């Protein structure tokens, strides 16, 4: 009986005891982010429109000299066709004319105006003749007659062959200071180092639309617009000579034109 009484007392005590409520739980999680909107498709920049025929769009690394060489012209011609006062100042994206412009339009016929009337007659007056201006003579190179033949520009071993478009000529190794000669008669159209990757170079214009290029020289011994003969010394060799033959704008394999040694 005593045990039962103890159990009843404990039950009553537990019922009268104050009930503890758990502390409220605070949700501290960051609010859910709204679903990200799909990114709008990125429109690729459309390539620059191709230059019309007879024109060229300047790219990074171009110079007027390299553009002229690639199109088989003199840089002076390109400067004239594009009204460039300074051939060193061209900009990326600039469109240049690389073919001769059309000839000048024909001069309009001179119309005779009505002269003063005298007694109903129309008085005609003679037109004063304009004296013809003669252009200054331009020195022309003494070009060879018949098929154009080329000579080896330097004595040495061919160490790199023609491989268009990467290699547009041949490399000839030799002794530094050896003479570099004109491969054929012609006129010097460029002397300098204005074409990236070719060092000190000379460009000579020949008959029948040919050009020759002599690059990586140690010393240059000719001037622009100078006429040269086949075999004339034009430069001193550096470590090697890079030699090109071009027919117009196209680079051709010099080994097909040079005599077999």
Backbone as JSON, one array per atom type, in Angstrom:
{
  "sequence": "XXXXXXXXXXXXXXXXXXXXXXXXXXXXXXXXXXXXXXXXXXXXXXXXXXXXXXXXXXXXXXXXXXXXXXXXXXXXXXXXXXXXXXXXXXXXXXXXXXXXXXXXXXXXXXXXXXXXXXXXXXXXXXXXXXXXXXXXXXXXXXXXXXXXXXXXXXXXXXXXXXXXXXXXXXXXXXXXXXXXXXXXXXXXXXXXXXXXXXXXXXXXXXXXXXXXXXXXXXXXXXXXXXXXXXXXXXXXXXXXXXXXXXXXXXXXXXXXXXXXX",
  "N": [[0.83, -1.19, 0.0], [1.94, 1.15, 0.77], [3.78, 1.58, -1.22], [2.08, 2.0, -3.43], [0.88, 4.33, -2.68], [3.03, 6.08, -2.77], [3.56, 6.14, -5.5], [1.25, 7.37, -6.45], [1.47, 9.87, -5.34], [3.75, 10.87, -6.68], [2.79, 10.94, -9.29], [0.78, 12.88, -9.15], [2.32, 15.06, -8.43], [3.89, 15.42, -10.69], [1.92, 16.19, -12.51], [1.11, 18.63, -11.54], [3.34, 20.17, -11.86], [4.9, 22.95, -13.55], [4.7, 23.18, -17.12], [7.36, 23.1, -19.39], [8.02, 24.96, -22.18], [9.51, 24.55, -25.33], [12.06, 26.66, -26.65], [11.35, 29.0, -29.25], [12.17, 28.13, -32.58], [14.29, 29.78, -34.72], [14.37, 30.45, -38.12], [17.15, 30.86, -39.84], [18.14, 30.62, -42.34], [19.26, 31.76, -45.55], [17.06, 33.57, -47.72], [15.5, 31.85, -50.38], [16.9, 32.11, -53.59], [15.65, 33.68, -56.51], [15.01, 31.89, -59.47], [17.6, 31.97, -61.8], [17.54, 33.93, -64.72], [17.76, 32.72, -68.02], [20.75, 33.45, -69.8], [20.94, 35.94, -72.28], [21.42, 35.12, -75.68], [24.69, 35.6, -77.01], [25.51, 37.71, -79.54], [27.57, 37.1, -82.2], [30.18, 39.11, -83.44], [29.84, 40.34, -86.6], [31.9, 39.58, -89.38], [34.12, 41.98, -90.89], [32.99, 43.58, -93.83], [33.99, 42.32, -96.99], [36.52, 43.9, -98.91], [35.84, 45.73, -101.88], [36.48, 44.63, -105.26], [39.74, 45.32, -106.37], [40.43, 46.81, -104.22], [41.74, 46.97, -100.84], [41.62, 45.95, -97.45], [43.22, 47.24, -94.7], [45.19, 45.35, -92.48], [46.27, 44.32, -89.15], [49.71, 44.79, -88.65], [50.31, 45.28, -91.28], [52.03, 47.25, -93.74], [52.35, 50.05, -95.93], [54.28, 49.46, -97.75], [54.51, 46.64, -97.66], [51.94, 45.95, -98.5], [51.93, 47.02, -101.07], [53.92, 45.42, -102.26], [52.74, 42.87, -102.1], [50.71, 43.15, -103.91], [51.93, 43.64, -106.24], [52.78, 46.22, -107.0], [54.29, 49.53, -106.95], [55.06, 51.27, -103.95], [54.78, 53.99, -104.11], [52.89, 54.32, -106.09], [50.57, 53.31, -104.84], [50.37, 55.2, -102.8], [49.82, 57.47, -104.29], [47.4, 56.78, -105.59], [45.73, 56.68, -103.41], [45.86, 59.13, -102.27], [47.81, 59.66, -100.24], [49.84, 61.43, -98.16], [51.88, 60.74, -96.43], [53.48, 57.79, -96.54], [53.86, 56.1, -94.4], [51.78, 56.26, -92.68], [49.14, 54.58, -92.18], [46.09, 52.97, -91.22], [44.62, 50.32, -89.26], [41.92, 48.63, -90.71], [41.49, 50.53, -92.62], [40.55, 51.19, -95.95], [42.14, 50.62, -98.92], [42.95, 51.58, -102.24], [44.19, 49.28, -104.53], [44.61, 48.83, -107.14], [45.08, 50.26, -110.37], [43.39, 53.36, -110.76], [40.45, 54.12, -112.73], [40.9, 55.6, -115.99], [41.33, 59.17, -116.59], [38.36, 61.13, -117.02], [37.09, 61.95, -120.27], [37.87, 65.15, -121.63], [35.45, 67.73, -121.67], [33.92, 68.9, -124.7], [34.77, 72.06, -126.05], [32.49, 74.61, -126.03], [31.32, 77.11, -128.18], [30.51, 80.32, -127.28], [27.89, 82.77, -127.82], [28.83, 85.56, -129.61], [29.31, 89.15, -129.48], [26.71, 90.93, -131.09], [26.61, 92.43, -134.24], [24.96, 94.39, -136.21], [23.17, 92.3, -136.6], [24.8, 90.2, -137.2], [26.64, 87.36, -136.1], [29.41, 87.46, -134.17], [32.33, 85.71, -134.37], [34.98, 84.41, -132.42], [38.37, 83.44, -132.39], [39.66, 80.63, -130.54], [42.01, 80.85, -128.02], [45.0, 79.09, -128.25], [46.26, 76.67, -126.03], [49.47, 76.27, -124.8], [51.12, 73.17, -125.15], [52.09, 71.18, -122.44], [54.96, 69.48, -121.75], [55.69, 66.44, -120.23], [58.13, 65.79, -117.7], [60.96, 63.91, -118.58], [61.18, 60.49, -117.64], [63.55, 58.45, -116.16], [64.23, 55.44, -117.63], [64.81, 52.0, -117.06], [67.39, 50.08, -118.63], [66.31, 47.5, -120.17], [66.43, 43.95, -120.67], [66.33, 42.39, -123.87], [64.06, 40.05, -125.36], [63.26, 36.85, -123.78], [63.15, 37.13, -120.25], [65.93, 36.61, -118.22], [67.33, 35.29, -115.24], [69.89, 35.75, -112.81], [71.88, 34.11, -110.27], [71.56, 35.67, -107.16], [73.44, 35.71, -105.13], [76.34, 33.94, -104.03], [76.13, 30.76, -102.67], [74.59, 28.3, -100.46], [71.39, 26.88, -100.83], [69.22, 27.02, -98.23], [66.63, 27.01, -97.44], [63.66, 26.25, -99.04], [61.22, 27.24, -101.55], [57.92, 27.68, -100.41], [55.0, 28.34, -100.7], [52.05, 29.4, -98.9], [53.69, 30.15, -96.81], [56.5, 30.41, -97.1], [57.76, 32.55, -99.27], [59.82, 32.66, -101.0], [63.29, 31.83, -101.5], [65.92, 30.89, -99.24], [69.26, 31.76, -99.04], [72.28, 30.76, -97.89], [75.35, 32.28, -96.94], [78.55, 33.94, -96.83], [78.94, 36.49, -94.48], [78.89, 39.78, -95.62], [79.47, 39.21, -98.24], [79.05, 39.98, -101.76], [75.87, 41.04, -102.96], [74.02, 40.72, -105.83], [72.19, 42.28, -108.53], [69.62, 40.36, -109.86], [68.57, 40.6, -112.36], [68.33, 43.07, -114.96], [66.91, 46.25, -114.16], [64.77, 48.53, -112.34], [65.19, 50.12, -109.25], [62.74, 50.0, -106.84], [62.18, 50.07, -104.17], [63.91, 50.67, -101.13], [64.9, 49.82, -97.98], [63.61, 49.11, -94.66], [60.94, 48.55, -94.24], [59.13, 46.43, -94.32], [57.8, 44.09, -92.3], [59.74, 41.5, -90.83], [61.56, 41.11, -92.87], [63.88, 42.52, -92.71], [66.63, 44.58, -93.77], [65.98, 45.48, -97.0], [65.71, 45.22, -100.59], [63.83, 46.08, -103.43], [63.35, 45.34, -106.77], [62.16, 46.34, -109.9], [61.35, 44.73, -112.89], [61.36, 44.03, -116.45], [58.47, 42.81, -118.23], [56.68, 42.49, -116.16], [57.86, 41.47, -113.83], [59.17, 41.21, -110.48], [61.89, 41.42, -108.19], [63.06, 40.48, -104.98], [65.24, 41.25, -102.35], [66.28, 40.35, -99.34], [67.18, 40.78, -95.82], [69.73, 41.94, -95.76], [73.07, 43.12, -95.02], [74.19, 45.61, -95.64], [72.91, 48.23, -97.67], [73.26, 49.27, -100.97], [72.23, 50.77, -103.04], [69.91, 53.21, -104.41], [66.48, 54.32, -104.3], [64.6, 54.35, -107.31], [66.8, 54.11, -108.88], [68.47, 52.89, -111.74], [69.54, 49.6, -112.5], [71.9, 47.13, -113.56], [72.06, 43.76, -114.81], [73.75, 41.65, -112.64], [75.0, 43.7, -111.26], [76.39, 44.97, -108.26], [74.42, 45.34, -105.44], [74.05, 45.21, -102.74], [75.31, 44.17, -99.49], [75.78, 41.0, -98.09], [73.98, 39.65, -95.3], [73.62, 37.3, -92.72], [72.24, 35.45, -94.23], [70.55, 35.37, -97.4], [67.32, 36.27, -98.24], [65.47, 35.58, -100.98], [63.25, 36.57, -103.49], [61.19, 35.99, -106.36], [58.76, 37.58, -108.21], [55.82, 37.5, -110.13], [54.0, 39.92, -111.15], [51.55, 40.18, -108.74], [51.91, 37.68, -107.71], [53.89, 35.37, -105.97], [56.56, 33.41, -107.14], [58.31, 30.3, -107.65], [61.68, 30.69, -107.21], [63.6, 28.82, -108.01], [62.75, 27.77, -110.37], [63.46, 29.61, -112.2], [66.08, 30.36, -111.95], [69.42, 29.68, -113.11], [70.71, 26.33, -113.36], [73.15, 25.29, -111.15]],
  "CA": [[0.0, 0.0, 0.0], [2.82, 2.33, 0.83], [4.36, 1.8, -2.56], [1.07, 2.57, -4.3], [0.69, 5.72, -2.27], [4.19, 6.87, -3.27], [3.42, 6.32, -6.94], [0.2, 8.34, -6.68], [2.01, 11.21, -5.0], [4.67, 11.29, -7.77], [2.01, 11.28, -10.48], [0.13, 14.16, -8.89], [3.36, 16.12, -8.45], [4.28, 15.67, -12.09], [0.86, 16.91, -13.18], [1.05, 20.02, -11.07], [4.58, 20.92, -12.21], [4.73, 23.78, -14.77], [5.24, 22.61, -18.35], [8.34, 23.94, -20.09], [7.89, 24.99, -23.65], [10.8, 24.74, -26.03], [12.3, 27.98, -27.27], [11.01, 29.0, -30.71], [13.3, 27.95, -33.51], [14.33, 30.84, -35.74], [14.97, 29.99, -39.4], [18.11, 31.87, -40.3], [18.64, 30.3, -43.69], [19.01, 32.86, -46.5], [15.9, 33.3, -48.57], [15.82, 31.19, -51.65], [17.04, 33.03, -54.71], [14.79, 33.41, -57.67], [15.71, 31.17, -60.53], [18.28, 32.88, -62.71], [17.02, 33.95, -66.08], [18.79, 32.29, -68.99], [21.46, 34.57, -70.43], [20.58, 36.18, -73.68], [22.5, 34.66, -76.58], [25.63, 36.63, -77.43], [25.62, 37.79, -80.99], [28.94, 37.21, -82.68], [30.41, 40.25, -84.31], [29.92, 39.95, -88.0], [33.18, 40.0, -89.95], [34.09, 43.19, -91.71], [32.68, 43.25, -95.23], [35.17, 42.23, -97.86], [36.76, 45.08, -99.73], [35.48, 45.48, -103.28], [37.59, 44.27, -106.14], [40.65, 46.43, -106.62], [40.69, 47.49, -102.96], [42.28, 46.1, -99.79], [41.41, 46.44, -96.09], [44.47, 47.15, -93.95], [45.18, 44.49, -91.3], [47.34, 44.57, -88.19], [51.02, 44.36, -89.14], [50.52, 45.72, -92.66], [52.58, 48.56, -94.07], [52.06, 50.37, -97.33], [55.31, 48.78, -98.55], [54.16, 45.23, -97.78], [50.72, 45.86, -99.32], [52.32, 47.26, -102.47], [54.65, 44.25, -102.75], [51.82, 41.75, -102.25], [49.82, 43.38, -105.05], [52.73, 43.82, -107.45], [52.88, 47.62, -107.38], [55.21, 50.35, -106.18], [54.33, 51.94, -102.86], [54.47, 55.35, -104.56], [51.63, 54.25, -106.83], [49.49, 53.21, -103.88], [50.24, 56.48, -102.11], [49.18, 58.41, -105.22], [46.02, 56.37, -105.82], [44.95, 56.87, -102.2], [46.11, 60.5, -101.78], [48.53, 59.58, -98.98], [51.02, 62.28, -98.1], [52.9, 60.02, -95.68], [53.22, 56.36, -96.75], [53.98, 55.33, -93.15], [50.59, 56.47, -91.85], [47.9, 53.91, -92.54], [45.48, 52.44, -90.01], [43.88, 49.05, -89.38], [40.55, 48.83, -91.17], [41.44, 51.49, -93.72], [40.4, 50.56, -97.25], [43.04, 51.25, -99.88], [42.91, 51.15, -103.65], [45.4, 48.55, -104.87], [44.67, 48.69, -108.59], [45.04, 51.61, -110.96], [42.04, 53.92, -110.93], [40.08, 54.3, -114.15], [41.52, 56.76, -116.63], [40.61, 60.44, -116.41], [37.24, 61.27, -117.96], [37.44, 62.81, -121.42], [37.59, 66.57, -121.44], [34.27, 68.13, -122.44], [34.21, 69.74, -125.87], [34.63, 73.49, -125.8], [31.37, 75.17, -126.8], [31.51, 78.51, -128.5], [29.4, 81.17, -126.87], [27.47, 83.76, -128.83], [29.59, 86.81, -129.45], [28.52, 90.39, -129.59], [26.08, 91.06, -132.4], [26.86, 93.69, -134.92], [24.13, 94.42, -137.41], [22.52, 91.02, -136.8], [25.78, 89.15, -137.44], [27.26, 86.76, -134.91], [30.86, 87.61, -134.27], [33.05, 84.55, -133.83], [36.35, 84.71, -131.99], [39.2, 82.23, -132.31], [40.03, 80.2, -129.19], [43.47, 80.9, -127.82], [45.55, 77.75, -128.07], [47.05, 76.51, -124.81], [50.71, 75.56, -125.13], [51.18, 71.82, -124.6], [53.14, 71.0, -121.46], [55.59, 68.18, -121.89], [56.08, 65.86, -118.94], [59.57, 65.58, -117.54], [61.31, 62.52, -118.95], [61.48, 59.59, -116.53], [64.63, 57.54, -116.52], [63.78, 54.07, -117.75], [65.92, 51.05, -117.02], [67.73, 49.39, -119.87], [65.85, 46.15, -119.95], [66.93, 42.97, -121.62], [65.43, 41.99, -124.92], [63.77, 38.63, -125.34], [62.83, 36.3, -122.5], [63.93, 37.63, -119.11], [66.71, 35.58, -117.54], [67.76, 35.69, -113.91], [71.15, 35.22, -112.3], [71.9, 33.91, -108.83], [71.9, 36.95, -106.54], [74.56, 35.56, -104.21], [76.9, 32.6, -104.03], [75.87, 30.08, -101.41], [73.77, 27.1, -100.45], [69.98, 27.1, -100.54], [68.93, 26.37, -96.96], [65.17, 26.95, -97.3], [63.05, 26.32, -100.36], [59.95, 27.95, -101.76], [56.78, 26.95, -99.86], [53.87, 29.28, -100.62], [52.22, 30.83, -98.65], [54.55, 30.43, -95.66], [57.82, 30.82, -97.56], [57.49, 33.07, -100.61], [61.06, 32.73, -101.75], [64.29, 30.88, -101.03], [66.97, 31.44, -98.39], [70.58, 31.34, -99.51], [73.3, 31.02, -96.88], [76.64, 32.69, -97.49], [79.45, 34.59, -95.89], [78.54, 37.86, -94.21], [79.67, 40.77, -96.37], [79.58, 38.85, -99.65], [78.23, 40.85, -102.6], [74.55, 40.65, -103.46], [73.91, 41.36, -107.13], [70.86, 42.31, -109.16], [69.42, 39.13, -110.62], [68.26, 41.0, -113.72], [68.29, 44.52, -115.11], [65.63, 46.83, -113.78], [64.77, 49.8, -111.61], [64.97, 49.93, -107.82], [61.5, 50.66, -106.42], [62.14, 50.23, -102.71], [65.11, 50.4, -100.34], [64.59, 50.14, -96.59], [63.25, 48.01, -93.76], [59.54, 48.81, -93.91], [58.29, 45.24, -94.41], [58.14, 43.28, -91.13], [60.28, 40.17, -91.03], [62.49, 41.01, -94.01], [65.1, 43.27, -92.44], [67.01, 45.54, -94.81], [65.68, 44.83, -98.27], [65.66, 45.95, -101.86], [62.87, 45.56, -104.42], [63.69, 45.79, -108.12], [61.12, 46.09, -110.91], [61.95, 44.3, -114.16], [60.47, 43.98, -117.59], [57.51, 41.71, -118.33], [55.89, 42.38, -114.94], [58.56, 40.75, -112.77], [59.83, 41.89, -109.38], [62.76, 40.6, -107.36], [63.18, 40.97, -103.6], [66.5, 40.85, -101.72], [66.02, 40.7, -97.94], [68.14, 40.43, -94.75], [71.07, 42.39, -96.13], [73.83, 43.86, -94.0], [74.29, 46.98, -96.12], [72.21, 48.5, -98.92], [74.19, 50.09, -101.74], [71.54, 51.46, -104.13], [68.86, 54.13, -104.01], [65.22, 54.15, -105.01], [64.5, 54.88, -108.68], [68.07, 53.91, -109.59], [68.52, 51.78, -112.7], [70.64, 48.67, -112.24], [72.12, 46.14, -114.62], [72.19, 42.37, -114.36], [75.07, 41.38, -112.07], [75.51, 44.85, -110.52], [76.35, 44.82, -106.81], [73.41, 46.22, -104.88], [74.02, 45.11, -101.28], [76.22, 43.23, -98.85], [75.02, 39.93, -97.47], [73.99, 39.42, -93.86], [73.87, 35.87, -92.49], [71.67, 34.74, -95.37], [69.72, 36.22, -98.26], [65.99, 35.8, -98.62], [65.33, 36.04, -102.37], [61.96, 36.28, -104.09], [60.83, 36.44, -107.7], [57.31, 37.74, -108.3], [55.21, 37.84, -111.41], [52.88, 40.72, -110.68], [51.32, 40.01, -107.31], [52.11, 36.28, -107.33], [55.25, 34.88, -105.73], [56.84, 32.19, -107.9], [59.48, 29.58, -107.15], [62.88, 31.15, -107.92], [64.37, 27.72, -108.56], [62.3, 27.51, -111.73], [63.95, 30.68, -113.06], [67.53, 30.5, -111.81], [70.16, 28.64, -113.81], [71.22, 25.24, -112.54], [74.6, 25.45, -110.89]],
  "C": [[0.86, 1.24, 0.0], [3.41, 2.61, -0.54], [3.36, 2.43, -3.5], [0.84, 4.03, -3.98], [1.81, 6.61, -2.79], [4.03, 7.15, -4.75], [2.37, 7.37, -7.25], [0.69, 9.76, -6.38], [2.9, 11.73, -6.12], [3.9, 11.7, -9.01], [1.34, 12.62, -10.33], [1.13, 15.3, -8.93], [3.77, 16.45, -9.88], [3.21, 16.44, -12.81], [0.77, 18.34, -12.77], [2.27, 20.84, -11.46], [4.35, 21.74, -13.48], [5.38, 23.14, -15.98], [6.17, 23.6, -19.06], [8.13, 23.82, -21.6], [9.24, 25.25, -24.29], [10.9, 26.13, -26.65], [11.95, 27.93, -28.74], [12.25, 28.92, -31.57], [13.22, 29.01, -34.61], [15.04, 30.32, -36.98], [15.86, 31.1, -39.94], [18.7, 31.55, -41.68], [18.35, 31.46, -44.65], [17.82, 32.53, -47.38], [16.31, 32.7, -49.9], [15.86, 32.22, -52.78], [16.1, 32.64, -55.84], [15.61, 32.74, -58.75], [16.3, 32.16, -61.53], [17.7, 32.76, -64.11], [18.1, 33.5, -67.04], [19.4, 33.5, -69.69], [21.05, 34.69, -71.89], [21.71, 35.73, -74.58], [23.35, 35.83, -77.05], [25.77, 36.59, -78.93], [27.08, 37.97, -81.38], [29.07, 38.39, -83.64], [30.58, 39.77, -85.74], [31.25, 40.42, -88.58], [33.03, 41.22, -90.83], [33.81, 42.81, -93.16], [33.94, 43.26, -96.08], [35.28, 43.49, -98.71], [36.36, 44.77, -101.17], [36.71, 45.18, -104.12], [38.43, 45.5, -106.46], [40.97, 47.23, -105.38], [41.16, 46.47, -101.93], [42.05, 46.75, -98.43], [42.66, 46.19, -95.27], [44.27, 46.3, -92.71], [46.34, 44.84, -90.38], [48.66, 44.01, -88.73], [51.32, 44.78, -90.56], [51.27, 47.05, -92.69], [52.25, 48.82, -95.53], [53.05, 49.64, -98.24], [54.95, 47.3, -98.73], [52.9, 45.04, -98.63], [51.06, 46.05, -100.79], [53.02, 46.03, -103.05], [53.69, 43.09, -103.01], [50.91, 41.92, -103.46], [50.6, 43.74, -106.32], [52.86, 45.25, -107.93], [53.99, 48.3, -106.57], [54.42, 51.07, -105.08], [53.99, 53.38, -103.23], [53.14, 55.37, -105.33], [50.45, 54.16, -105.87], [49.27, 54.53, -103.14], [49.52, 57.49, -103.0], [47.71, 58.06, -105.41], [45.13, 56.66, -104.62], [45.19, 58.23, -101.54], [46.77, 60.48, -100.4], [49.77, 60.45, -99.05], [52.18, 61.58, -97.42], [52.64, 58.53, -95.81], [53.33, 55.54, -95.48], [52.73, 55.42, -92.29], [49.36, 55.85, -92.51], [47.38, 53.25, -91.27], [44.72, 51.16, -90.3], [42.42, 49.35, -89.74], [40.42, 49.81, -92.32], [41.38, 50.73, -95.05], [41.23, 51.33, -98.27], [42.8, 50.71, -101.27], [44.24, 50.49, -103.98], [45.45, 48.21, -106.35], [44.53, 50.07, -109.2], [43.61, 52.11, -111.09], [41.71, 54.04, -112.41], [40.68, 55.59, -114.7], [40.7, 58.02, -116.42], [39.48, 60.55, -117.43], [37.63, 62.19, -119.11], [37.03, 64.25, -121.15], [36.37, 66.96, -122.28], [34.66, 69.04, -123.61], [33.93, 71.19, -125.54], [33.49, 74.03, -126.67], [31.6, 76.66, -127.0], [30.3, 79.3, -128.07], [29.07, 82.18, -127.96], [28.2, 85.06, -128.58], [28.68, 88.01, -129.55], [27.96, 90.5, -131.0], [26.38, 92.43, -132.98], [26.08, 93.65, -136.22], [23.53, 93.08, -137.7], [23.5, 89.9, -137.07], [26.32, 88.63, -136.12], [28.76, 86.8, -135.09], [31.51, 86.39, -133.62], [34.48, 84.95, -133.52], [37.15, 83.42, -131.92], [39.56, 81.92, -130.85], [41.54, 80.2, -129.08], [43.97, 79.49, -127.54], [46.43, 77.73, -126.81], [48.31, 75.75, -125.15], [50.75, 74.21, -124.42], [52.36, 71.69, -123.65], [53.68, 69.58, -121.57], [56.03, 67.68, -120.51], [57.58, 65.64, -118.9], [59.91, 64.14, -117.86], [61.67, 61.72, -117.71], [62.53, 58.61, -116.99], [64.11, 56.11, -116.52], [64.96, 53.13, -117.73], [66.16, 50.43, -118.39], [67.43, 47.92, -119.68], [66.33, 45.23, -121.05], [65.87, 42.63, -122.65], [65.2, 40.49, -124.86], [63.33, 38.17, -123.97], [63.75, 36.77, -121.37], [64.65, 36.47, -118.45], [67.26, 36.14, -116.24], [69.08, 35.02, -113.55], [71.03, 35.0, -110.8], [72.32, 35.2, -108.15], [73.08, 36.9, -105.6], [75.06, 34.12, -104.32], [76.66, 31.96, -102.66], [74.97, 28.89, -101.59], [72.34, 27.47, -100.11], [69.63, 26.31, -99.28], [67.43, 26.31, -96.66], [64.55, 27.16, -98.66], [61.74, 27.09, -100.36], [58.81, 27.09, -101.24], [55.65, 27.95, -99.63], [52.73, 28.66, -99.82], [53.19, 31.17, -97.52], [55.9, 30.99, -96.08], [57.69, 31.25, -99.02], [58.74, 33.26, -101.44], [62.0, 31.65, -101.26], [65.29, 31.62, -100.16], [68.3, 30.86, -98.84], [71.59, 31.74, -98.45], [74.62, 31.38, -97.56], [77.49, 33.32, -96.41], [79.03, 36.05, -95.73], [79.47, 38.84, -94.92], [79.85, 40.43, -97.82], [78.69, 39.76, -100.5], [76.91, 40.21, -102.97], [74.35, 41.41, -104.74], [72.46, 41.35, -107.61], [70.71, 41.09, -110.05], [69.1, 39.4, -112.07], [68.24, 42.52, -113.77], [66.93, 45.05, -114.72], [65.81, 48.15, -113.07], [64.41, 49.53, -110.16], [63.72, 50.71, -107.4], [61.39, 50.82, -104.92], [63.48, 49.86, -102.1], [64.76, 50.76, -98.9], [64.28, 48.9, -95.79], [61.8, 48.15, -93.32], [58.61, 47.63, -94.04], [58.68, 44.31, -93.26], [58.67, 41.91, -91.51], [61.3, 40.03, -92.13], [63.76, 41.83, -93.82], [65.36, 44.33, -93.5], [66.83, 44.88, -96.17], [65.65, 45.81, -99.43], [64.63, 45.27, -102.74], [63.23, 46.17, -105.77], [62.57, 45.39, -109.07], [61.79, 45.8, -112.24], [60.91, 44.37, -115.27], [59.52, 42.8, -117.45], [56.77, 41.46, -117.02], [56.54, 41.65, -113.8], [59.11, 41.71, -111.72], [60.78, 40.91, -108.71], [62.94, 41.29, -106.02], [64.45, 40.38, -102.99], [66.43, 41.3, -100.26], [67.12, 40.18, -97.02], [69.57, 40.78, -95.16], [71.75, 43.08, -94.94], [73.93, 45.33, -94.36], [73.56, 47.08, -97.45], [73.01, 49.54, -99.7], [73.53, 50.83, -102.91], [70.46, 52.36, -103.55], [67.6, 53.86, -104.82], [65.23, 54.92, -106.32], [65.81, 54.75, -109.46], [67.95, 52.73, -110.54], [69.73, 50.92, -112.42], [70.73, 47.69, -113.4], [72.24, 44.75, -114.0], [73.62, 42.14, -113.86], [75.66, 42.53, -111.29], [75.36, 44.61, -109.02], [75.37, 45.83, -106.22], [73.4, 46.22, -103.34], [75.14, 44.2, -100.81], [75.4, 42.25, -98.02], [75.11, 39.99, -95.95], [74.34, 37.96, -93.61], [73.36, 35.03, -93.64], [70.83, 35.73, -96.17], [68.39, 35.53, -98.49], [65.68, 36.43, -99.98], [63.98, 35.6, -102.92], [61.94, 36.73, -105.55], [59.31, 36.47, -107.73], [56.91, 38.09, -109.72], [53.93, 38.59, -111.09], [52.74, 40.57, -109.18], [51.62, 38.6, -106.82], [53.58, 35.97, -107.12], [55.42, 33.56, -106.47], [58.12, 31.56, -107.35], [60.73, 30.04, -107.9], [63.68, 30.02, -108.56], [63.96, 27.36, -109.98], [62.85, 28.53, -112.71], [65.47, 30.83, -113.0], [68.25, 29.39, -112.56], [70.64, 27.55, -112.85], [72.7, 25.36, -112.39], [75.3, 24.12, -110.95]]
}
